[in-house]
């Protein structure tokens, strides 16, 4: 039987061991790739329920359907390793008219240090951005095993289209950079 004096220490030790396994045994690239296949990489904006005074439709110009007063992109790290995720944090203050013809689209582009575009992802976000207000989103960006070490740049562009029109209006752009460390063998 364990002495009552040592029970709290034993409990803490077991808890640290169980919850700290991810730190003690980092995820292998094979585990990362398996988990990546089941991950959702779509942007899911959430409307901030707080004060939306910055979202006054009256401040739109004549004929202007929407405007992005704030559009920021931040990353949770400046340095990543292959077989991991970089978390993209987005903030958007959108002012828009209530018009069913408005289509809002966001395009993320991922560039290598030499300027070569590695990947692009476009998403129609109209259903998520139905009203004026402050929105936030957090999206994981997978760094595959094959990602060469070096600097990378991520850009995001928010555009507006109208149903039945080919005209595209850029509402805002944002960018962030990070570095990928060499894969440890």
PDB file of N, CA, C and O in Angstrom, residues 111-164:
ATOM      1  N   UNK A 111       4.397  30.199 -50.817  1.00  0.00           N
ATOM      2  CA  UNK A 111       5.547  30.424 -51.679  1.00  0.00           C
ATOM      3  C   UNK A 111       6.855  30.007 -51.006  1.00  0.00           C
ATOM      4  O   UNK A 111       7.036  30.216 -49.805  1.00  0.00           O
ATOM      5  N   UNK A 112       7.773  29.477 -51.819  1.00  0.00           N
ATOM      6  CA  UNK A 112       9.126  29.163 -51.349  1.00  0.00           C
ATOM      7  C   UNK A 112       9.954  30.443 -51.359  1.00  0.00           C
ATOM      8  O   UNK A 112       9.543  31.471 -51.908  1.00  0.00           O
ATOM      9  N   UNK A 113      11.130  30.375 -50.770  1.00  0.00           N
ATOM     10  CA  UNK A 113      12.028  31.529 -50.668  1.00  0.00           C
ATOM     11  C   UNK A 113      12.359  32.129 -52.039  1.00  0.00           C
ATOM     12  O   UNK A 113      12.481  33.337 -52.194  1.00  0.00           O
ATOM     13  N   UNK A 114      12.460  31.284 -53.079  1.00  0.00           N
ATOM     14  CA  UNK A 114      12.802  31.765 -54.416  1.00  0.00           C
ATOM     15  C   UNK A 114      11.595  32.340 -55.157  1.00  0.00           C
ATOM     16  O   UNK A 114      11.696  32.721 -56.314  1.00  0.00           O
ATOM     17  N   UNK A 115      10.432  32.394 -54.505  1.00  0.00           N
ATOM     18  CA  UNK A 115       9.234  32.965 -55.116  1.00  0.00           C
ATOM     19  C   UNK A 115       8.353  31.951 -55.824  1.00  0.00           C
ATOM     20  O   UNK A 115       7.271  32.299 -56.294  1.00  0.00           O
ATOM     21  N   UNK A 116       8.798  30.708 -55.906  1.00  0.00           N
ATOM     22  CA  UNK A 116       7.995  29.674 -56.565  1.00  0.00           C
ATOM     23  C   UNK A 116       6.751  29.367 -55.738  1.00  0.00           C
ATOM     24  O   UNK A 116       6.842  29.172 -54.527  1.00  0.00           O
ATOM     25  N   UNK A 117       5.608  29.355 -56.403  1.00  0.00           N
ATOM     26  CA  UNK A 117       4.357  29.030 -55.711  1.00  0.00           C
ATOM     27  C   UNK A 117       4.272  27.516 -55.534  1.00  0.00           C
ATOM     28  O   UNK A 117       4.355  26.759 -56.485  1.00  0.00           O
ATOM     29  N   UNK A 118       4.111  27.098 -54.288  1.00  0.00           N
ATOM     30  CA  UNK A 118       4.075  25.687 -53.942  1.00  0.00           C
ATOM     31  C   UNK A 118       2.649  25.157 -53.935  1.00  0.00           C
ATOM     32  O   UNK A 118       2.378  24.054 -54.379  1.00  0.00           O
ATOM     33  N   UNK A 119       1.736  25.955 -53.407  1.00  0.00           N
ATOM     34  CA  UNK A 119       0.345  25.505 -53.305  1.00  0.00           C
ATOM     35  C   UNK A 119      -0.580  26.712 -53.296  1.00  0.00           C
ATOM     36  O   UNK A 119      -0.182  27.819 -52.937  1.00  0.00           O
ATOM     37  N   UNK A 120      -1.810  26.462 -53.700  1.00  0.00           N
ATOM     38  CA  UNK A 120      -2.842  27.489 -53.663  1.00  0.00           C
ATOM     39  C   UNK A 120      -4.152  26.822 -53.241  1.00  0.00           C
ATOM     40  O   UNK A 120      -4.423  25.681 -53.617  1.00  0.00           O
ATOM     41  N   UNK A 121      -4.923  27.536 -52.437  1.00  0.00           N
ATOM     42  CA  UNK A 121      -6.228  27.027 -51.996  1.00  0.00           C
ATOM     43  C   UNK A 121      -7.209  28.188 -51.993  1.00  0.00           C
ATOM     44  O   UNK A 121      -6.970  29.205 -51.350  1.00  0.00           O
ATOM     45  N   UNK A 122      -8.314  28.014 -52.714  1.00  0.00           N
ATOM     46  CA  UNK A 122      -9.368  29.026 -52.741  1.00  0.00           C
ATOM     47  C   UNK A 122     -10.612  28.458 -52.086  1.00  0.00           C
ATOM     48  O   UNK A 122     -10.946  27.284 -52.278  1.00  0.00           O
ATOM     49  N   UNK A 123     -11.286  29.317 -51.327  1.00  0.00           N
ATOM     50  CA  UNK A 123     -12.508  28.914 -50.637  1.00  0.00           C
ATOM     51  C   UNK A 123     -13.555  30.008 -50.768  1.00  0.00           C
ATOM     52  O   UNK A 123     -13.257  31.177 -50.542  1.00  0.00           O
ATOM     53  N   UNK A 124     -14.767  29.620 -51.112  1.00  0.00           N
ATOM     54  CA  UNK A 124     -15.887  30.552 -51.111  1.00  0.00           C
ATOM     55  C   UNK A 124     -16.407  30.605 -49.668  1.00  0.00           C
ATOM     56  O   UNK A 124     -16.770  29.588 -49.095  1.00  0.00           O
ATOM     57  N   UNK A 125     -16.394  31.807 -49.089  1.00  0.00           N
ATOM     58  CA  UNK A 125     -16.739  31.978 -47.672  1.00  0.00           C
ATOM     59  C   UNK A 125     -18.038  32.764 -47.456  1.00  0.00           C
ATOM     60  O   UNK A 125     -18.341  33.170 -46.344  1.00  0.00           O
ATOM     61  N   UNK A 126     -18.789  32.962 -48.503  1.00  0.00           N
ATOM     62  CA  UNK A 126     -20.007  33.768 -48.433  1.00  0.00           C
ATOM     63  C   UNK A 126     -20.942  33.315 -47.318  1.00  0.00           C
ATOM     64  O   UNK A 126     -21.468  34.138 -46.562  1.00  0.00           O
ATOM     65  N   UNK A 127     -21.151  32.010 -47.200  1.00  0.00           N
ATOM     66  CA  UNK A 127     -22.070  31.502 -46.171  1.00  0.00           C
ATOM     67  C   UNK A 127     -21.574  31.780 -44.760  1.00  0.00           C
ATOM     68  O   UNK A 127     -22.380  31.896 -43.828  1.00  0.00           O
ATOM     69  N   UNK A 128     -20.267  31.879 -44.575  1.00  0.00           N
ATOM     70  CA  UNK A 128     -19.711  32.154 -43.243  1.00  0.00           C
ATOM     71  C   UNK A 128     -19.716  33.644 -42.917  1.00  0.00           C
ATOM     72  O   UNK A 128     -19.743  34.029 -41.755  1.00  0.00           O
ATOM     73  N   UNK A 129     -19.647  34.472 -43.951  1.00  0.00           N
ATOM     74  CA  UNK A 129     -19.521  35.927 -43.757  1.00  0.00           C
ATOM     75  C   UNK A 129     -20.812  36.618 -44.188  1.00  0.00           C
ATOM     76  O   UNK A 129     -20.809  37.528 -44.996  1.00  0.00           O
ATOM     77  N   UNK A 130     -21.914  36.199 -43.611  1.00  0.00           N
ATOM     78  CA  UNK A 130     -23.248  36.675 -44.001  1.00  0.00           C
ATOM     79  C   UNK A 130     -23.565  38.094 -43.547  1.00  0.00           C
ATOM     80  O   UNK A 130     -24.448  38.731 -44.092  1.00  0.00           O
ATOM     81  N   UNK A 131     -22.871  38.574 -42.521  1.00  0.00           N
ATOM     82  CA  UNK A 131     -23.195  39.907 -41.998  1.00  0.00           C
ATOM     83  C   UNK A 131     -21.917  40.666 -41.666  1.00  0.00           C
ATOM     84  O   UNK A 131     -20.838  40.092 -41.593  1.00  0.00           O
ATOM     85  N   UNK A 132     -22.068  41.939 -41.464  1.00  0.00           N
ATOM     86  CA  UNK A 132     -20.947  42.777 -41.052  1.00  0.00           C
ATOM     87  C   UNK A 132     -20.525  42.377 -39.646  1.00  0.00           C
ATOM     88  O   UNK A 132     -21.354  41.950 -38.840  1.00  0.00           O
ATOM     89  N   UNK A 133     -19.240  42.512 -39.355  1.00  0.00           N
ATOM     90  CA  UNK A 133     -18.774  42.218 -38.009  1.00  0.00           C
ATOM     91  C   UNK A 133     -17.307  41.829 -37.970  1.00  0.00           C
ATOM     92  O   UNK A 133     -16.608  41.834 -38.984  1.00  0.00           O
ATOM     93  N   UNK A 134     -16.858  41.488 -36.776  1.00  0.00           N
ATOM     94  CA  UNK A 134     -15.470  41.056 -36.548  1.00  0.00           C
ATOM     95  C   UNK A 134     -15.465  39.530 -36.543  1.00  0.00           C
ATOM     96  O   UNK A 134     -16.177  38.902 -35.784  1.00  0.00           O
ATOM     97  N   UNK A 135     -14.622  38.965 -37.393  1.00  0.00           N
ATOM     98  CA  UNK A 135     -14.509  37.517 -37.525  1.00  0.00           C
ATOM     99  C   UNK A 135     -13.095  37.068 -37.185  1.00  0.00           C
ATOM    100  O   UNK A 135     -12.125  37.804 -37.425  1.00  0.00           O
ATOM    101  N   UNK A 136     -12.993  35.851 -36.661  1.00  0.00           N
ATOM    102  CA  UNK A 136     -11.692  35.236 -36.421  1.00  0.00           C
ATOM    103  C   UNK A 136     -11.729  33.808 -36.958  1.00  0.00           C
ATOM    104  O   UNK A 136     -12.793  33.188 -37.051  1.00  0.00           O
ATOM    105  N   UNK A 137     -10.543  33.317 -37.304  1.00  0.00           N
ATOM    106  CA  UNK A 137     -10.419  31.932 -37.778  1.00  0.00           C
ATOM    107  C   UNK A 137      -9.043  31.426 -37.407  1.00  0.00           C
ATOM    108  O   UNK A 137      -8.078  32.198 -37.280  1.00  0.00           O
ATOM    109  N   UNK A 138      -8.958  30.126 -37.231  1.00  0.00           N
ATOM    110  CA  UNK A 138      -7.694  29.461 -36.958  1.00  0.00           C
ATOM    111  C   UNK A 138      -7.646  28.233 -37.864  1.00  0.00           C
ATOM    112  O   UNK A 138      -8.537  27.386 -37.802  1.00  0.00           O
ATOM    113  N   UNK A 139      -6.624  28.169 -38.713  1.00  0.00           N
ATOM    114  CA  UNK A 139      -6.535  27.110 -39.715  1.00  0.00           C
ATOM    115  C   UNK A 139      -5.150  26.469 -39.652  1.00  0.00           C
ATOM    116  O   UNK A 139      -4.141  27.173 -39.677  1.00  0.00           O
ATOM    117  N   UNK A 140      -5.075  25.141 -39.594  1.00  0.00           N
ATOM    118  CA  UNK A 140      -3.764  24.503 -39.611  1.00  0.00           C
ATOM    119  C   UNK A 140      -3.192  24.438 -41.021  1.00  0.00           C
ATOM    120  O   UNK A 140      -3.920  24.219 -41.985  1.00  0.00           O
ATOM    121  N   UNK A 141      -1.897  24.660 -41.129  1.00  0.00           N
ATOM    122  CA  UNK A 141      -1.180  24.543 -42.398  1.00  0.00           C
ATOM    123  C   UNK A 141      -0.194  23.396 -42.250  1.00  0.00           C
ATOM    124  O   UNK A 141       0.740  23.479 -41.441  1.00  0.00           O
ATOM    125  N   UNK A 142      -0.389  22.290 -42.990  1.00  0.00           N
ATOM    126  CA  UNK A 142       0.513  21.149 -42.833  1.00  0.00           C
ATOM    127  C   UNK A 142       1.865  21.405 -43.502  1.00  0.00           C
ATOM    128  O   UNK A 142       1.935  21.958 -44.592  1.00  0.00           O
ATOM    129  N   UNK A 143       2.919  21.012 -42.804  1.00  0.00           N
ATOM    130  CA  UNK A 143       4.272  21.075 -43.361  1.00  0.00           C
ATOM    131  C   UNK A 143       4.684  19.625 -43.633  1.00  0.00           C
ATOM    132  O   UNK A 143       4.975  18.878 -42.699  1.00  0.00           O
ATOM    133  N   UNK A 144       4.671  19.202 -44.896  1.00  0.00           N
ATOM    134  CA  UNK A 144       4.938  17.798 -45.203  1.00  0.00           C
ATOM    135  C   UNK A 144       6.398  17.405 -44.988  1.00  0.00           C
ATOM    136  O   UNK A 144       7.286  18.254 -44.900  1.00  0.00           O
ATOM    137  N   UNK A 145       6.619  16.121 -44.927  1.00  0.00           N
ATOM    138  CA  UNK A 145       7.960  15.565 -44.734  1.00  0.00           C
ATOM    139  C   UNK A 145       8.912  16.041 -45.832  1.00  0.00           C
ATOM    140  O   UNK A 145      10.090  16.257 -45.593  1.00  0.00           O
ATOM    141  N   UNK A 146       8.385  16.230 -47.023  1.00  0.00           N
ATOM    142  CA  UNK A 146       9.208  16.600 -48.181  1.00  0.00           C
ATOM    143  C   UNK A 146       9.527  18.089 -48.261  1.00  0.00           C
ATOM    144  O   UNK A 146      10.229  18.515 -49.181  1.00  0.00           O
ATOM    145  N   UNK A 147       9.023  18.890 -47.325  1.00  0.00           N
ATOM    146  CA  UNK A 147       9.274  20.342 -47.361  1.00  0.00           C
ATOM    147  C   UNK A 147      10.752  20.616 -47.122  1.00  0.00           C
ATOM    148  O   UNK A 147      11.282  20.288 -46.063  1.00  0.00           O
ATOM    149  N   UNK A 148      11.432  21.221 -48.098  1.00  0.00           N
ATOM    150  CA  UNK A 148      12.847  21.542 -47.902  1.00  0.00           C
ATOM    151  C   UNK A 148      13.019  22.628 -46.841  1.00  0.00           C
ATOM    152  O   UNK A 148      12.153  23.489 -46.670  1.00  0.00           O
ATOM    153  N   UNK A 149      14.126  22.578 -46.150  1.00  0.00           N
ATOM    154  CA  UNK A 149      14.436  23.630 -45.173  1.00  0.00           C
ATOM    155  C   UNK A 149      14.540  24.961 -45.904  1.00  0.00           C
ATOM    156  O   UNK A 149      14.967  25.026 -47.054  1.00  0.00           O
ATOM    157  N   UNK A 150      14.123  26.029 -45.233  1.00  0.00           N
ATOM    158  CA  UNK A 150      14.221  27.355 -45.838  1.00  0.00           C
ATOM    159  C   UNK A 150      13.099  28.262 -45.391  1.00  0.00           C
ATOM    160  O   UNK A 150      12.275  27.899 -44.549  1.00  0.00           O
ATOM    161  N   UNK A 151      13.067  29.455 -45.992  1.00  0.00           N
ATOM    162  CA  UNK A 151      12.035  30.447 -45.662  1.00  0.00           C
ATOM    163  C   UNK A 151      10.850  30.282 -46.600  1.00  0.00           C
ATOM    164  O   UNK A 151      11.013  30.000 -47.786  1.00  0.00           O
ATOM    165  N   UNK A 152       9.656  30.498 -46.032  1.00  0.00           N
ATOM    166  CA  UNK A 152       8.419  30.392 -46.793  1.00  0.00           C
ATOM    167  C   UNK A 152       7.535  31.593 -46.493  1.00  0.00           C
ATOM    168  O   UNK A 152       7.641  32.201 -45.439  1.00  0.00           O
ATOM    169  N   UNK A 153       6.669  31.897 -47.452  1.00  0.00           N
ATOM    170  CA  UNK A 153       5.754  33.025 -47.300  1.00  0.00           C
ATOM    171  C   UNK A 153       4.347  32.543 -47.620  1.00  0.00           C
ATOM    172  O   UNK A 153       4.131  31.829 -48.590  1.00  0.00           O
ATOM    173  N   UNK A 154       3.419  32.956 -46.799  1.00  0.00           N
ATOM    174  CA  UNK A 154       2.012  32.620 -46.972  1.00  0.00           C
ATOM    175  C   UNK A 154       1.263  33.918 -47.221  1.00  0.00           C
ATOM    176  O   UNK A 154       1.413  34.877 -46.459  1.00  0.00           O
ATOM    177  N   UNK A 155       0.488  33.972 -48.297  1.00  0.00           N
ATOM    178  CA  UNK A 155      -0.329  35.158 -48.566  1.00  0.00           C
ATOM    179  C   UNK A 155      -1.799  34.741 -48.574  1.00  0.00           C
ATOM    180  O   UNK A 155      -2.130  33.602 -48.885  1.00  0.00           O
ATOM    181  N   UNK A 156      -2.645  35.679 -48.244  1.00  0.00           N
ATOM    182  CA  UNK A 156      -4.080  35.441 -48.254  1.00  0.00           C
ATOM    183  C   UNK A 156      -4.750  36.666 -48.854  1.00  0.00           C
ATOM    184  O   UNK A 156      -4.421  37.802 -48.498  1.00  0.00           O
ATOM    185  N   UNK A 157      -5.666  36.427 -49.780  1.00  0.00           N
ATOM    186  CA  UNK A 157      -6.366  37.516 -50.463  1.00  0.00           C
ATOM    187  C   UNK A 157      -7.865  37.298 -50.347  1.00  0.00           C
ATOM    188  O   UNK A 157      -8.363  36.208 -50.645  1.00  0.00           O
ATOM    189  N   UNK A 158      -8.570  38.318 -49.896  1.00  0.00           N
ATOM    190  CA  UNK A 158     -10.026  38.281 -49.794  1.00  0.00           C
ATOM    191  C   UNK A 158     -10.603  39.067 -50.967  1.00  0.00           C
ATOM    192  O   UNK A 158     -10.241  40.235 -51.162  1.00  0.00           O
ATOM    193  N   UNK A 159     -11.448  38.407 -51.760  1.00  0.00           N
ATOM    194  CA  UNK A 159     -12.019  39.058 -52.939  1.00  0.00           C
ATOM    195  C   UNK A 159     -13.541  39.012 -52.907  1.00  0.00           C
ATOM    196  O   UNK A 159     -14.144  38.196 -52.201  1.00  0.00           O
ATOM    197  N   UNK A 160     -14.132  39.887 -53.695  1.00  0.00           N
ATOM    198  CA  UNK A 160     -15.572  39.979 -53.834  1.00  0.00           C
ATOM    199  C   UNK A 160     -15.927  39.833 -55.304  1.00  0.00           C
ATOM    200  O   UNK A 160     -15.267  40.420 -56.166  1.00  0.00           O
ATOM    201  N   UNK A 161     -16.950  39.032 -55.563  1.00  0.00           N
ATOM    202  CA  UNK A 161     -17.507  38.893 -56.903  1.00  0.00           C
ATOM    203  C   UNK A 161     -19.015  39.063 -56.766  1.00  0.00           C
ATOM    204  O   UNK A 161     -19.568  38.909 -55.688  1.00  0.00           O
ATOM    205  N   UNK A 162     -19.646  39.349 -57.868  1.00  0.00           N
ATOM    206  CA  UNK A 162     -21.106  39.411 -57.893  1.00  0.00           C
ATOM    207  C   UNK A 162     -21.598  38.297 -58.810  1.00  0.00           C
ATOM    208  O   UNK A 162     -21.004  38.051 -59.870  1.00  0.00           O
ATOM    209  N   UNK A 163     -22.657  37.606 -58.402  1.00  0.00           N
ATOM    210  CA  UNK A 163     -23.225  36.546 -59.240  1.00  0.00           C
ATOM    211  C   UNK A 163     -23.547  37.123 -60.608  1.00  0.00           C
ATOM    212  O   UNK A 163     -24.103  38.213 -60.724  1.00  0.00           O
ATOM    213  N   UNK A 164     -23.150  36.387 -61.642  1.00  0.00           N
ATOM    214  CA  UNK A 164     -23.423  36.825 -63.007  1.00  0.00           C
ATOM    215  C   UNK A 164     -22.401  37.785 -63.574  1.00  0.00           C
ATOM    216  O   UNK A 164     -22.549  38.245 -64.704  1.00  0.00           O
TER     217      UNK A 164
END
